């Protein structure tokens, strides 16, 4: 009832700086695990979908911004599982729909605009009750999709063969993906999280997430909070140039919200000799490429011009 992921290919990055610093860098292409539902969102949604199906729920409901990868992916998951889904979208929904919302709507998602104040209180009993009156009983998936079933799914991102790597790099939003990776990592591995959000709260929020889910990882971890380019979904000309040059040399497309900023971080750490010679790095490409259409629509410029 739920599609199997394709095997995520491992791709080696070849750059002069890697030779100089004697570091191996491989990318695990989760962006290629399924044509509709890819990236970390596949893993985050998998057990939620299976759980909802087992409970006999017909209808899902979730939350997100107008360009959200989670909204797009939840719509895709519901479409594949032949379930109904309501997407509560932060703020107004303007028409024509942006590419993310258009695709979500095409996959059958019912879009429900939520005034920003209501959206902020979306977990309150009042708002939950209002949604229940409007849409009946639904299986609720939180904004960003992080819950214990999502973390369980993300424990399947790494497999046996990834033990050959000593350092695993991942992008971080709510931290659900990193929590799953960390929970399944080996004691000799270092898990590095690159925050897409601005602020040091990310660190304590992540510690709280681990506590709330009773995770006591064997591997150690570190979160970098200064590669956000000004904040969540903010970008700079330097970031876009870096993404383009990375694409030219590796053929790997990135997104400007998450993976582009992670690559920016990794390149900076390489420059600063953060990685010991002989290090073997695995970067998790968490997908998010659907968002590139939204980015181009919003900023009226091509991310990867011909
Ligand atoms: C959602 C998303 C993330 C963040 O995942 P969290 O589990 O919320 O930390 C990272 N990368 C991409 C491409 C995403 O779409």
PDB file of C-alpha atoms and ligand atoms in Angstrom:
ATOM      1  CA  UNK A   1       0.000   0.000   0.000  1.00  0.00           C
ATOM      2  CA  UNK A   2       2.982   2.290   0.265  1.00  0.00           C
ATOM      3  CA  UNK A   3       5.725   2.374  -2.365  1.00  0.00           C
ATOM      4  CA  UNK A   4       9.174   1.006  -1.614  1.00  0.00           C
ATOM      5  CA  UNK A   5      11.980   3.497  -1.971  1.00  0.00           C
ATOM      6  CA  UNK A   6      14.503   2.973  -4.706  1.00  0.00           C
ATOM      7  CA  UNK A   7      18.032   2.541  -3.469  1.00  0.00           C
ATOM      8  CA  UNK A   8      19.564   5.951  -2.926  1.00  0.00           C
ATOM      9  CA  UNK A   9      22.694   6.102  -5.118  1.00  0.00           C
ATOM     10  CA  UNK A  10      26.002   7.114  -3.534  1.00  0.00           C
ATOM     11  CA  UNK A  11      27.845   9.692  -5.566  1.00  0.00           C
ATOM     12  CA  UNK A  12      31.395  10.787  -5.061  1.00  0.00           C
ATOM     13  CA  UNK A  13      32.226  14.475  -5.065  1.00  0.00           C
ATOM     14  CA  UNK A  14      35.431  15.322  -6.897  1.00  0.00           C
ATOM     15  CA  UNK A  15      36.905  18.732  -6.085  1.00  0.00           C
ATOM     16  CA  UNK A  16      40.523  19.945  -5.867  1.00  0.00           C
ATOM     17  CA  UNK A  17      40.084  20.924  -2.213  1.00  0.00           C
ATOM     18  CA  UNK A  18      39.243  17.317  -1.311  1.00  0.00           C
ATOM     19  CA  UNK A  19      42.578  16.189  -2.754  1.00  0.00           C
ATOM     20  CA  UNK A  20      44.444  18.901  -0.874  1.00  0.00           C
ATOM     21  CA  UNK A  21      42.725  18.128   2.421  1.00  0.00           C
ATOM     22  CA  UNK A  22      42.721  14.353   1.848  1.00  0.00           C
ATOM     23  CA  UNK A  23      39.021  14.014   2.545  1.00  0.00           C
ATOM     24  CA  UNK A  24      36.568  11.680   0.775  1.00  0.00           C
ATOM     25  CA  UNK A  25      33.101  13.112   0.232  1.00  0.00           C
ATOM     26  CA  UNK A  26      30.142  11.044  -0.885  1.00  0.00           C
ATOM     27  CA  UNK A  27      26.533  12.118  -1.325  1.00  0.00           C
ATOM     28  CA  UNK A  28      23.622   9.822  -0.539  1.00  0.00           C
ATOM     29  CA  UNK A  29      21.006  10.885  -3.075  1.00  0.00           C
ATOM     30  CA  UNK A  30      17.718  10.595  -1.196  1.00  0.00           C
ATOM     31  CA  UNK A  31      16.416  13.061  -3.765  1.00  0.00           C
ATOM     32  CA  UNK A  32      16.220  10.069  -6.125  1.00  0.00           C
ATOM     33  CA  UNK A  33      14.343   7.504  -3.988  1.00  0.00           C
ATOM     34  CA  UNK A  34      10.965   8.096  -5.626  1.00  0.00           C
ATOM     35  CA  UNK A  35       9.746  10.327  -8.464  1.00  0.00           C
ATOM     36  CA  UNK A  36       6.906  11.865  -6.406  1.00  0.00           C
ATOM     37  CA  UNK A  37       7.856  11.376  -2.783  1.00  0.00           C
ATOM     38  CA  UNK A  38      11.569  11.787  -2.277  1.00  0.00           C
ATOM     39  CA  UNK A  39      14.193  13.099   0.093  1.00  0.00           C
ATOM     40  CA  UNK A  40      13.950  12.817   3.838  1.00  0.00           C
ATOM     41  CA  UNK A  41      10.180  13.346   3.558  1.00  0.00           C
ATOM     42  CA  UNK A  42       9.759   9.825   2.201  1.00  0.00           C
ATOM     43  CA  UNK A  43      11.238   8.448   5.427  1.00  0.00           C
ATOM     44  CA  UNK A  44       9.402  10.922   7.647  1.00  0.00           C
ATOM     45  CA  UNK A  45       6.034  10.060   6.169  1.00  0.00           C
ATOM     46  CA  UNK A  46       6.393   6.319   5.637  1.00  0.00           C
ATOM     47  CA  UNK A  47       5.368   5.035   9.084  1.00  0.00           C
ATOM     48  CA  UNK A  48       2.813   7.797   9.530  1.00  0.00           C
ATOM     49  CA  UNK A  49       1.100   6.637   6.344  1.00  0.00           C
ATOM     50  CA  UNK A  50       1.281   2.973   7.308  1.00  0.00           C
ATOM     51  CA  UNK A  51      -0.081   3.808  10.748  1.00  0.00           C
ATOM     52  CA  UNK A  52      -2.955   5.885   9.353  1.00  0.00           C
ATOM     53  CA  UNK A  53      -3.812   3.088   6.915  1.00  0.00           C
ATOM     54  CA  UNK A  54      -3.772   0.487   9.686  1.00  0.00           C
ATOM     55  CA  UNK A  55      -6.063   2.645  11.805  1.00  0.00           C
ATOM     56  CA  UNK A  56      -8.461   2.799   8.886  1.00  0.00           C
ATOM     57  CA  UNK A  57      -8.215   6.583   8.650  1.00  0.00           C
ATOM     58  CA  UNK A  58      -9.448   7.917   5.345  1.00  0.00           C
ATOM     59  CA  UNK A  59      -8.316  11.462   5.777  1.00  0.00           C
ATOM     60  CA  UNK A  60      -5.103  13.162   6.802  1.00  0.00           C
ATOM     61  CA  UNK A  61      -4.533  16.735   7.837  1.00  0.00           C
ATOM     62  CA  UNK A  62      -1.289  18.628   8.065  1.00  0.00           C
ATOM     63  CA  UNK A  63       0.195  22.119   8.193  1.00  0.00           C
ATOM     64  CA  UNK A  64       2.826  24.099   6.360  1.00  0.00           C
ATOM     65  CA  UNK A  65       3.920  27.234   4.557  1.00  0.00           C
ATOM     66  CA  UNK A  66       2.982  27.969   0.966  1.00  0.00           C
ATOM     67  CA  UNK A  67       6.302  26.672  -0.437  1.00  0.00           C
ATOM     68  CA  UNK A  68       6.770  23.822   2.009  1.00  0.00           C
ATOM     69  CA  UNK A  69       8.457  20.564   0.992  1.00  0.00           C
ATOM     70  CA  UNK A  70       6.430  18.872   3.708  1.00  0.00           C
ATOM     71  CA  UNK A  71       3.116  20.052   2.191  1.00  0.00           C
ATOM     72  CA  UNK A  72       4.150  18.853  -1.257  1.00  0.00           C
ATOM     73  CA  UNK A  73       5.376  15.512   0.085  1.00  0.00           C
ATOM     74  CA  UNK A  74       2.344  14.911   2.286  1.00  0.00           C
ATOM     75  CA  UNK A  75       0.141  15.528  -0.764  1.00  0.00           C
ATOM     76  CA  UNK A  76       2.245  13.028  -2.739  1.00  0.00           C
ATOM     77  CA  UNK A  77       2.091  10.440   0.052  1.00  0.00           C
ATOM     78  CA  UNK A  78      -1.696  10.727   0.323  1.00  0.00           C
ATOM     79  CA  UNK A  79      -1.996  10.516  -3.450  1.00  0.00           C
ATOM     80  CA  UNK A  80       0.112   7.328  -3.548  1.00  0.00           C
ATOM     81  CA  UNK A  81      -1.810   5.790  -0.636  1.00  0.00           C
ATOM     82  CA  UNK A  82      -5.136   6.908  -2.147  1.00  0.00           C
ATOM     83  CA  UNK A  83      -6.124   8.848   0.949  1.00  0.00           C
ATOM     84  CA  UNK A  84      -7.677  12.266   1.323  1.00  0.00           C
ATOM     85  CA  UNK A  85      -5.569  15.049   2.739  1.00  0.00           C
ATOM     86  CA  UNK A  86      -6.154  18.581   3.925  1.00  0.00           C
ATOM     87  CA  UNK A  87      -3.260  21.004   3.889  1.00  0.00           C
ATOM     88  CA  UNK A  88      -3.630  23.931   6.298  1.00  0.00           C
ATOM     89  CA  UNK A  89      -1.522  26.652   4.728  1.00  0.00           C
ATOM     90  CA  UNK A  90      -0.060  29.507   6.751  1.00  0.00           C
ATOM     91  CA  UNK A  91      -1.508  32.854   5.617  1.00  0.00           C
ATOM     92  CA  UNK A  92      -3.520  33.620   2.523  1.00  0.00           C
ATOM     93  CA  UNK A  93      -3.517  31.439  -0.542  1.00  0.00           C
ATOM     94  CA  UNK A  94      -3.093  33.699  -3.525  1.00  0.00           C
ATOM     95  CA  UNK A  95      -4.019  32.756  -7.049  1.00  0.00           C
ATOM     96  CA  UNK A  96      -2.615  31.727  -9.384  1.00  0.00           C
ATOM     97  CA  UNK A  97      -1.236  29.083  -7.029  1.00  0.00           C
ATOM     98  CA  UNK A  98       2.524  28.901  -6.655  1.00  0.00           C
ATOM     99  CA  UNK A  99       4.141  25.745  -8.124  1.00  0.00           C
ATOM    100  CA  UNK A 100       4.202  23.925  -4.743  1.00  0.00           C
ATOM    101  CA  UNK A 101       0.531  24.497  -3.968  1.00  0.00           C
ATOM    102  CA  UNK A 102      -0.460  23.859  -7.582  1.00  0.00           C
ATOM    103  CA  UNK A 103       1.287  20.477  -7.514  1.00  0.00           C
ATOM    104  CA  UNK A 104      -0.214  19.644  -4.097  1.00  0.00           C
ATOM    105  CA  UNK A 105      -3.657  20.571  -5.366  1.00  0.00           C
ATOM    106  CA  UNK A 106      -3.129  18.545  -8.554  1.00  0.00           C
ATOM    107  CA  UNK A 107      -2.289  15.527  -6.381  1.00  0.00           C
ATOM    108  CA  UNK A 108      -5.628  15.993  -4.642  1.00  0.00           C
ATOM    109  CA  UNK A 109      -4.782  17.981  -1.535  1.00  0.00           C
ATOM    110  CA  UNK A 110      -7.561  20.202  -0.216  1.00  0.00           C
ATOM    111  CA  UNK A 111      -5.925  23.537   0.551  1.00  0.00           C
ATOM    112  CA  UNK A 112      -7.185  25.401   3.583  1.00  0.00           C
ATOM    113  CA  UNK A 113      -5.784  28.882   4.230  1.00  0.00           C
ATOM    114  CA  UNK A 114      -5.183  29.644   7.869  1.00  0.00           C
ATOM    115  CA  UNK A 115      -4.917  33.158   9.205  1.00  0.00           C
ATOM    116  CA  UNK A 116      -1.465  33.621  10.743  1.00  0.00           C
ATOM    117  CA  UNK A 117      -2.720  33.992  14.308  1.00  0.00           C
ATOM    118  CA  UNK A 118      -4.772  30.821  14.100  1.00  0.00           C
ATOM    119  CA  UNK A 119      -1.837  29.082  12.458  1.00  0.00           C
ATOM    120  CA  UNK A 120       0.409  30.017  15.360  1.00  0.00           C
ATOM    121  CA  UNK A 121      -2.096  28.354  17.718  1.00  0.00           C
ATOM    122  CA  UNK A 122      -2.673  25.326  15.526  1.00  0.00           C
ATOM    123  CA  UNK A 123      -1.867  22.889  18.346  1.00  0.00           C
ATOM    124  CA  UNK A 124      -4.345  24.485  20.770  1.00  0.00           C
ATOM    125  CA  UNK A 125      -7.499  22.532  21.693  1.00  0.00           C
ATOM    126  CA  UNK A 126      -9.666  25.324  20.211  1.00  0.00           C
ATOM    127  CA  UNK A 127      -8.062  25.199  16.775  1.00  0.00           C
ATOM    128  CA  UNK A 128      -7.983  21.393  16.761  1.00  0.00           C
ATOM    129  CA  UNK A 129     -11.699  21.375  17.617  1.00  0.00           C
ATOM    130  CA  UNK A 130     -12.455  23.919  14.881  1.00  0.00           C
ATOM    131  CA  UNK A 131     -10.635  21.714  12.363  1.00  0.00           C
ATOM    132  CA  UNK A 132     -12.501  18.655  13.586  1.00  0.00           C
ATOM    133  CA  UNK A 133     -15.833  20.412  13.122  1.00  0.00           C
ATOM    134  CA  UNK A 134     -14.847  21.481   9.654  1.00  0.00           C
ATOM    135  CA  UNK A 135     -13.196  18.314   8.378  1.00  0.00           C
ATOM    136  CA  UNK A 136     -14.265  15.492  10.707  1.00  0.00           C
ATOM    137  CA  UNK A 137     -11.795  13.086  12.281  1.00  0.00           C
ATOM    138  CA  UNK A 138      -8.445  13.242  10.573  1.00  0.00           C
ATOM    139  CA  UNK A 139      -5.031  11.736  11.203  1.00  0.00           C
ATOM    140  CA  UNK A 140      -2.935  14.756  12.148  1.00  0.00           C
ATOM    141  CA  UNK A 141       0.640  15.122  10.957  1.00  0.00           C
ATOM    142  CA  UNK A 142       2.454  18.061  12.573  1.00  0.00           C
ATOM    143  CA  UNK A 143       4.042  20.928  10.650  1.00  0.00           C
ATOM    144  CA  UNK A 144       7.380  19.739   9.298  1.00  0.00           C
ATOM    145  CA  UNK A 145       6.203  16.166   9.878  1.00  0.00           C
ATOM    146  CA  UNK A 146       8.358  15.392  12.916  1.00  0.00           C
ATOM    147  CA  UNK A 147       6.919  12.892  15.391  1.00  0.00           C
ATOM    148  CA  UNK A 148       8.097   9.540  16.727  1.00  0.00           C
ATOM    149  CA  UNK A 149       6.975   7.668  13.596  1.00  0.00           C
ATOM    150  CA  UNK A 150       8.918  10.132  11.452  1.00  0.00           C
ATOM    151  CA  UNK A 151      12.044   9.609  13.532  1.00  0.00           C
ATOM    152  CA  UNK A 152      11.580   5.858  13.224  1.00  0.00           C
ATOM    153  CA  UNK A 153      11.400   6.212   9.442  1.00  0.00           C
ATOM    154  CA  UNK A 154      14.562   8.314   9.377  1.00  0.00           C
ATOM    155  CA  UNK A 155      16.403   5.529  11.169  1.00  0.00           C
ATOM    156  CA  UNK A 156      16.224   3.740   7.812  1.00  0.00           C
ATOM    157  CA  UNK A 157      18.184   6.425   5.964  1.00  0.00           C
ATOM    158  CA  UNK A 158      21.550   4.923   6.930  1.00  0.00           C
ATOM    159  CA  UNK A 159      22.252   1.298   6.139  1.00  0.00           C
ATOM    160  CA  UNK A 160      25.001  -1.234   6.886  1.00  0.00           C
ATOM    161  CA  UNK A 161      27.282  -0.058   4.102  1.00  0.00           C
ATOM    162  CA  UNK A 162      27.246   3.503   5.461  1.00  0.00           C
ATOM    163  CA  UNK A 163      29.279   2.329   8.435  1.00  0.00           C
ATOM    164  CA  UNK A 164      32.312   2.893   6.260  1.00  0.00           C
ATOM    165  CA  UNK A 165      31.867   6.643   6.819  1.00  0.00           C
ATOM    166  CA  UNK A 166      33.121   8.406   9.932  1.00  0.00           C
ATOM    167  CA  UNK A 167      31.209  11.629   9.409  1.00  0.00           C
ATOM    168  CA  UNK A 168      27.569  12.019   8.379  1.00  0.00           C
ATOM    169  CA  UNK A 169      26.300  15.461   7.344  1.00  0.00           C
ATOM    170  CA  UNK A 170      22.632  16.327   7.307  1.00  0.00           C
ATOM    171  CA  UNK A 171      20.501  19.422   7.031  1.00  0.00           C
ATOM    172  CA  UNK A 172      18.331  20.401   9.965  1.00  0.00           C
ATOM    173  CA  UNK A 173      14.928  22.021  10.219  1.00  0.00           C
ATOM    174  CA  UNK A 174      12.833  20.540  13.019  1.00  0.00           C
ATOM    175  CA  UNK A 175      15.648  18.032  13.645  1.00  0.00           C
ATOM    176  CA  UNK A 176      13.510  14.913  13.104  1.00  0.00           C
ATOM    177  CA  UNK A 177      15.727  13.677  10.297  1.00  0.00           C
ATOM    178  CA  UNK A 178      18.943  14.194  12.238  1.00  0.00           C
ATOM    179  CA  UNK A 179      17.404  12.494  15.296  1.00  0.00           C
ATOM    180  CA  UNK A 180      16.631   9.391  13.228  1.00  0.00           C
ATOM    181  CA  UNK A 181      20.072   9.358  11.644  1.00  0.00           C
ATOM    182  CA  UNK A 182      21.708   9.819  15.022  1.00  0.00           C
ATOM    183  CA  UNK A 183      19.635   7.065  16.596  1.00  0.00           C
ATOM    184  CA  UNK A 184      20.752   4.593  13.955  1.00  0.00           C
ATOM    185  CA  UNK A 185      24.368   5.725  13.665  1.00  0.00           C
ATOM    186  CA  UNK A 186      27.328   3.763  14.868  1.00  0.00           C
ATOM    187  CA  UNK A 187      29.358   4.743  17.959  1.00  0.00           C
ATOM    188  CA  UNK A 188      32.399   5.687  15.841  1.00  0.00           C
ATOM    189  CA  UNK A 189      30.441   8.132  13.674  1.00  0.00           C
ATOM    190  CA  UNK A 190      30.098  11.904  14.046  1.00  0.00           C
ATOM    191  CA  UNK A 191      26.795  13.364  12.985  1.00  0.00           C
ATOM    192  CA  UNK A 192      26.924  16.972  11.818  1.00  0.00           C
ATOM    193  CA  UNK A 193      23.733  18.983  11.471  1.00  0.00           C
ATOM    194  CA  UNK A 194      23.560  22.149   9.388  1.00  0.00           C
ATOM    195  CA  UNK A 195      20.730  24.336  10.593  1.00  0.00           C
ATOM    196  CA  UNK A 196      18.501  26.003   8.017  1.00  0.00           C
ATOM    197  CA  UNK A 197      17.162  28.213  10.786  1.00  0.00           C
ATOM    198  CA  UNK A 198      18.734  31.205  12.448  1.00  0.00           C
ATOM    199  CA  UNK A 199      19.212  31.066  16.202  1.00  0.00           C
ATOM    200  CA  UNK A 200      20.958  29.101  18.903  1.00  0.00           C
ATOM    201  CA  UNK A 201      17.646  27.693  20.189  1.00  0.00           C
ATOM    202  CA  UNK A 202      18.134  24.990  17.554  1.00  0.00           C
ATOM    203  CA  UNK A 203      20.694  23.327  19.787  1.00  0.00           C
ATOM    204  CA  UNK A 204      18.485  23.142  22.908  1.00  0.00           C
ATOM    205  CA  UNK A 205      15.406  22.251  20.848  1.00  0.00           C
ATOM    206  CA  UNK A 206      17.305  19.307  19.410  1.00  0.00           C
ATOM    207  CA  UNK A 207      18.419  18.145  22.858  1.00  0.00           C
ATOM    208  CA  UNK A 208      14.798  18.366  23.962  1.00  0.00           C
ATOM    209  CA  UNK A 209      13.682  16.366  20.918  1.00  0.00           C
ATOM    210  CA  UNK A 210      16.143  13.593  21.835  1.00  0.00           C
ATOM    211  CA  UNK A 211      14.902  13.612  25.444  1.00  0.00           C
ATOM    212  CA  UNK A 212      11.233  13.580  24.455  1.00  0.00           C
ATOM    213  CA  UNK A 213      11.811  10.536  22.295  1.00  0.00           C
ATOM    214  CA  UNK A 214      14.081   8.824  24.845  1.00  0.00           C
ATOM    215  CA  UNK A 215      16.951   8.689  22.383  1.00  0.00           C
ATOM    216  CA  UNK A 216      20.404   8.090  23.813  1.00  0.00           C
ATOM    217  CA  UNK A 217      22.553   7.984  20.722  1.00  0.00           C
ATOM    218  CA  UNK A 218      25.841   6.127  20.637  1.00  0.00           C
ATOM    219  CA  UNK A 219      27.349   8.509  18.106  1.00  0.00           C
ATOM    220  CA  UNK A 220      28.348  12.059  18.952  1.00  0.00           C
ATOM    221  CA  UNK A 221      26.879  15.046  17.194  1.00  0.00           C
ATOM    222  CA  UNK A 222      27.283  18.714  16.537  1.00  0.00           C
ATOM    223  CA  UNK A 223      24.994  21.369  15.098  1.00  0.00           C
ATOM    224  CA  UNK A 224      26.254  24.324  13.067  1.00  0.00           C
ATOM    225  CA  UNK A 225      24.016  27.371  13.361  1.00  0.00           C
ATOM    226  CA  UNK A 226      25.792  29.934  11.209  1.00  0.00           C
ATOM    227  CA  UNK A 227      25.177  28.680   7.676  1.00  0.00           C
ATOM    228  CA  UNK A 228      21.600  29.964   7.371  1.00  0.00           C
ATOM    229  CA  UNK A 229      22.447  32.981   5.124  1.00  0.00           C
ATOM    230  CA  UNK A 230      20.346  35.361   7.201  1.00  0.00           C
ATOM    231  CA  UNK A 231      17.562  33.045   8.273  1.00  0.00           C
ATOM    232  CA  UNK A 232      15.145  30.354   7.185  1.00  0.00           C
ATOM    233  CA  UNK A 233      14.436  30.546   3.439  1.00  0.00           C
ATOM    234  CA  UNK A 234      16.701  33.576   3.089  1.00  0.00           C
ATOM    235  CA  UNK A 235      19.385  33.430   0.432  1.00  0.00           C
ATOM    236  CA  UNK A 236      22.389  35.341  -0.796  1.00  0.00           C
ATOM    237  CA  UNK A 237      24.008  35.758  -4.193  1.00  0.00           C
ATOM    238  CA  UNK A 238      26.998  33.812  -2.833  1.00  0.00           C
ATOM    239  CA  UNK A 239      24.764  30.850  -1.954  1.00  0.00           C
ATOM    240  CA  UNK A 240      23.244  30.736  -5.444  1.00  0.00           C
ATOM    241  CA  UNK A 241      26.686  31.000  -7.055  1.00  0.00           C
ATOM    242  CA  UNK A 242      27.969  28.168  -4.861  1.00  0.00           C
ATOM    243  CA  UNK A 243      24.984  25.961  -5.770  1.00  0.00           C
ATOM    244  CA  UNK A 244      25.557  26.618  -9.466  1.00  0.00           C
ATOM    245  CA  UNK A 245      29.244  25.866  -9.312  1.00  0.00           C
ATOM    246  CA  UNK A 246      28.595  22.691  -7.275  1.00  0.00           C
ATOM    247  CA  UNK A 247      26.098  21.613  -9.938  1.00  0.00           C
ATOM    248  CA  UNK A 248      28.556  22.353 -12.748  1.00  0.00           C
ATOM    249  CA  UNK A 249      31.296  20.227 -11.188  1.00  0.00           C
ATOM    250  CA  UNK A 250      29.243  17.377  -9.685  1.00  0.00           C
ATOM    251  CA  UNK A 251      25.952  17.350 -11.598  1.00  0.00           C
ATOM    252  CA  UNK A 252      24.159  17.313  -8.246  1.00  0.00           C
ATOM    253  CA  UNK A 253      21.290  19.798  -7.954  1.00  0.00           C
ATOM    254  CA  UNK A 254      20.749  21.403  -4.550  1.00  0.00           C
ATOM    255  CA  UNK A 255      17.951  23.485  -3.075  1.00  0.00           C
ATOM    256  CA  UNK A 256      18.538  26.936  -1.555  1.00  0.00           C
ATOM    257  CA  UNK A 257      16.654  26.283   1.707  1.00  0.00           C
ATOM    258  CA  UNK A 258      18.428  23.219   3.072  1.00  0.00           C
ATOM    259  CA  UNK A 259      20.972  21.304   1.016  1.00  0.00           C
ATOM    260  CA  UNK A 260      22.618  24.363  -0.564  1.00  0.00           C
ATOM    261  CA  UNK A 261      23.345  25.793   2.863  1.00  0.00           C
ATOM    262  CA  UNK A 262      24.700  22.461   4.062  1.00  0.00           C
ATOM    263  CA  UNK A 263      27.137  22.304   1.119  1.00  0.00           C
ATOM    264  CA  UNK A 264      28.153  25.880   1.910  1.00  0.00           C
ATOM    265  CA  UNK A 265      28.873  24.742   5.457  1.00  0.00           C
ATOM    266  CA  UNK A 266      30.832  21.659   4.429  1.00  0.00           C
ATOM    267  CA  UNK A 267      33.007  23.660   2.019  1.00  0.00           C
ATOM    268  CA  UNK A 268      33.698  26.224   4.736  1.00  0.00           C
ATOM    269  CA  UNK A 269      34.623  23.512   7.261  1.00  0.00           C
ATOM    270  CA  UNK A 270      36.933  21.956   4.668  1.00  0.00           C
ATOM    271  CA  UNK A 271      38.695  25.305   4.230  1.00  0.00           C
ATOM    272  CA  UNK A 272      39.075  25.584   7.976  1.00  0.00           C
ATOM    273  CA  UNK A 273      40.573  22.101   8.324  1.00  0.00           C
ATOM    274  CA  UNK A 274      37.701  20.905  10.460  1.00  0.00           C
ATOM    275  CA  UNK A 275      37.947  17.425   8.940  1.00  0.00           C
ATOM    276  CA  UNK A 276      41.025  15.365   9.694  1.00  0.00           C
ATOM    277  CA  UNK A 277      43.004  14.055   6.700  1.00  0.00           C
ATOM    278  CA  UNK A 278      41.658  10.611   5.857  1.00  0.00           C
ATOM    279  CA  UNK A 279      38.079  11.533   6.877  1.00  0.00           C
ATOM    280  CA  UNK A 280      35.278   9.863   4.994  1.00  0.00           C
ATOM    281  CA  UNK A 281      32.244  12.095   4.730  1.00  0.00           C
ATOM    282  CA  UNK A 282      28.735  11.080   3.817  1.00  0.00           C
ATOM    283  CA  UNK A 283      26.357  13.913   3.045  1.00  0.00           C
ATOM    284  CA  UNK A 284      22.657  13.088   3.103  1.00  0.00           C
ATOM    285  CA  UNK A 285      20.967  14.824   0.170  1.00  0.00           C
ATOM    286  CA  UNK A 286      17.593  15.331   1.802  1.00  0.00           C
ATOM    287  CA  UNK A 287      15.863  16.368  -1.439  1.00  0.00           C
ATOM    288  CA  UNK A 288      13.695  19.478  -1.444  1.00  0.00           C
ATOM    289  CA  UNK A 289      14.141  20.015  -5.168  1.00  0.00           C
ATOM    290  CA  UNK A 290      10.404  20.564  -5.678  1.00  0.00           C
ATOM    291  CA  UNK A 291      11.002  23.858  -3.879  1.00  0.00           C
ATOM    292  CA  UNK A 292      13.303  25.078  -6.633  1.00  0.00           C
ATOM    293  CA  UNK A 293      10.293  25.757  -8.874  1.00  0.00           C
ATOM    294  CA  UNK A 294       8.719  27.761  -6.077  1.00  0.00           C
ATOM    295  CA  UNK A 295      11.957  29.656  -5.564  1.00  0.00           C
ATOM    296  CA  UNK A 296      12.193  30.555  -9.254  1.00  0.00           C
ATOM    297  CA  UNK A 297       8.535  31.577  -9.298  1.00  0.00           C
ATOM    298  CA  UNK A 298       8.962  33.734  -6.229  1.00  0.00           C
ATOM    299  CA  UNK A 299      12.263  35.402  -7.106  1.00  0.00           C
ATOM    300  CA  UNK A 300      11.742  35.454 -10.876  1.00  0.00           C
ATOM    301  CA  UNK A 301      15.122  33.998 -11.700  1.00  0.00           C
ATOM    302  CA  UNK A 302      16.423  30.649 -12.847  1.00  0.00           C
ATOM    303  CA  UNK A 303      18.402  28.712 -10.245  1.00  0.00           C
ATOM    304  CA  UNK A 304      20.306  26.756 -12.858  1.00  0.00           C
ATOM    305  CA  UNK A 305      20.339  28.884 -16.005  1.00  0.00           C
ATOM    306  CA  UNK A 306      21.331  27.112 -19.225  1.00  0.00           C
TER     307      UNK A 306
HETATM  308  C1  LIG B   1      12.167  19.139   5.523  1.00  0.00           C
HETATM  309  C2  LIG B   1      13.554  19.165   5.043  1.00  0.00           C
HETATM  310  C3  LIG B   1      14.642  19.175   5.924  1.00  0.00           C
HETATM  311  C4  LIG B   1      14.490  19.293   7.403  1.00  0.00           C
HETATM  312  O1  LIG B   1      14.131  18.084   8.000  1.00  0.00           O
HETATM  313  P1  LIG B   1      13.865  18.042   9.566  1.00  0.00           P
HETATM  314  O2  LIG B   1      13.519  16.635   9.832  1.00  0.00           O
HETATM  315  O3  LIG B   1      12.671  18.953   9.798  1.00  0.00           O
HETATM  316  O4  LIG B   1      15.047  18.534  10.277  1.00  0.00           O
HETATM  317  C5  LIG B   1      15.926  19.101   5.386  1.00  0.00           C
HETATM  318  N1  LIG B   1      16.128  19.071   4.068  1.00  0.00           N
HETATM  319  C6  LIG B   1      15.095  19.093   3.194  1.00  0.00           C
HETATM  320  C7  LIG B   1      15.404  19.089   1.743  1.00  0.00           C
HETATM  321  C8  LIG B   1      13.789  19.145   3.653  1.00  0.00           C
HETATM  322  O5  LIG B   1      12.784  19.178   2.772  1.00  0.00           O
END
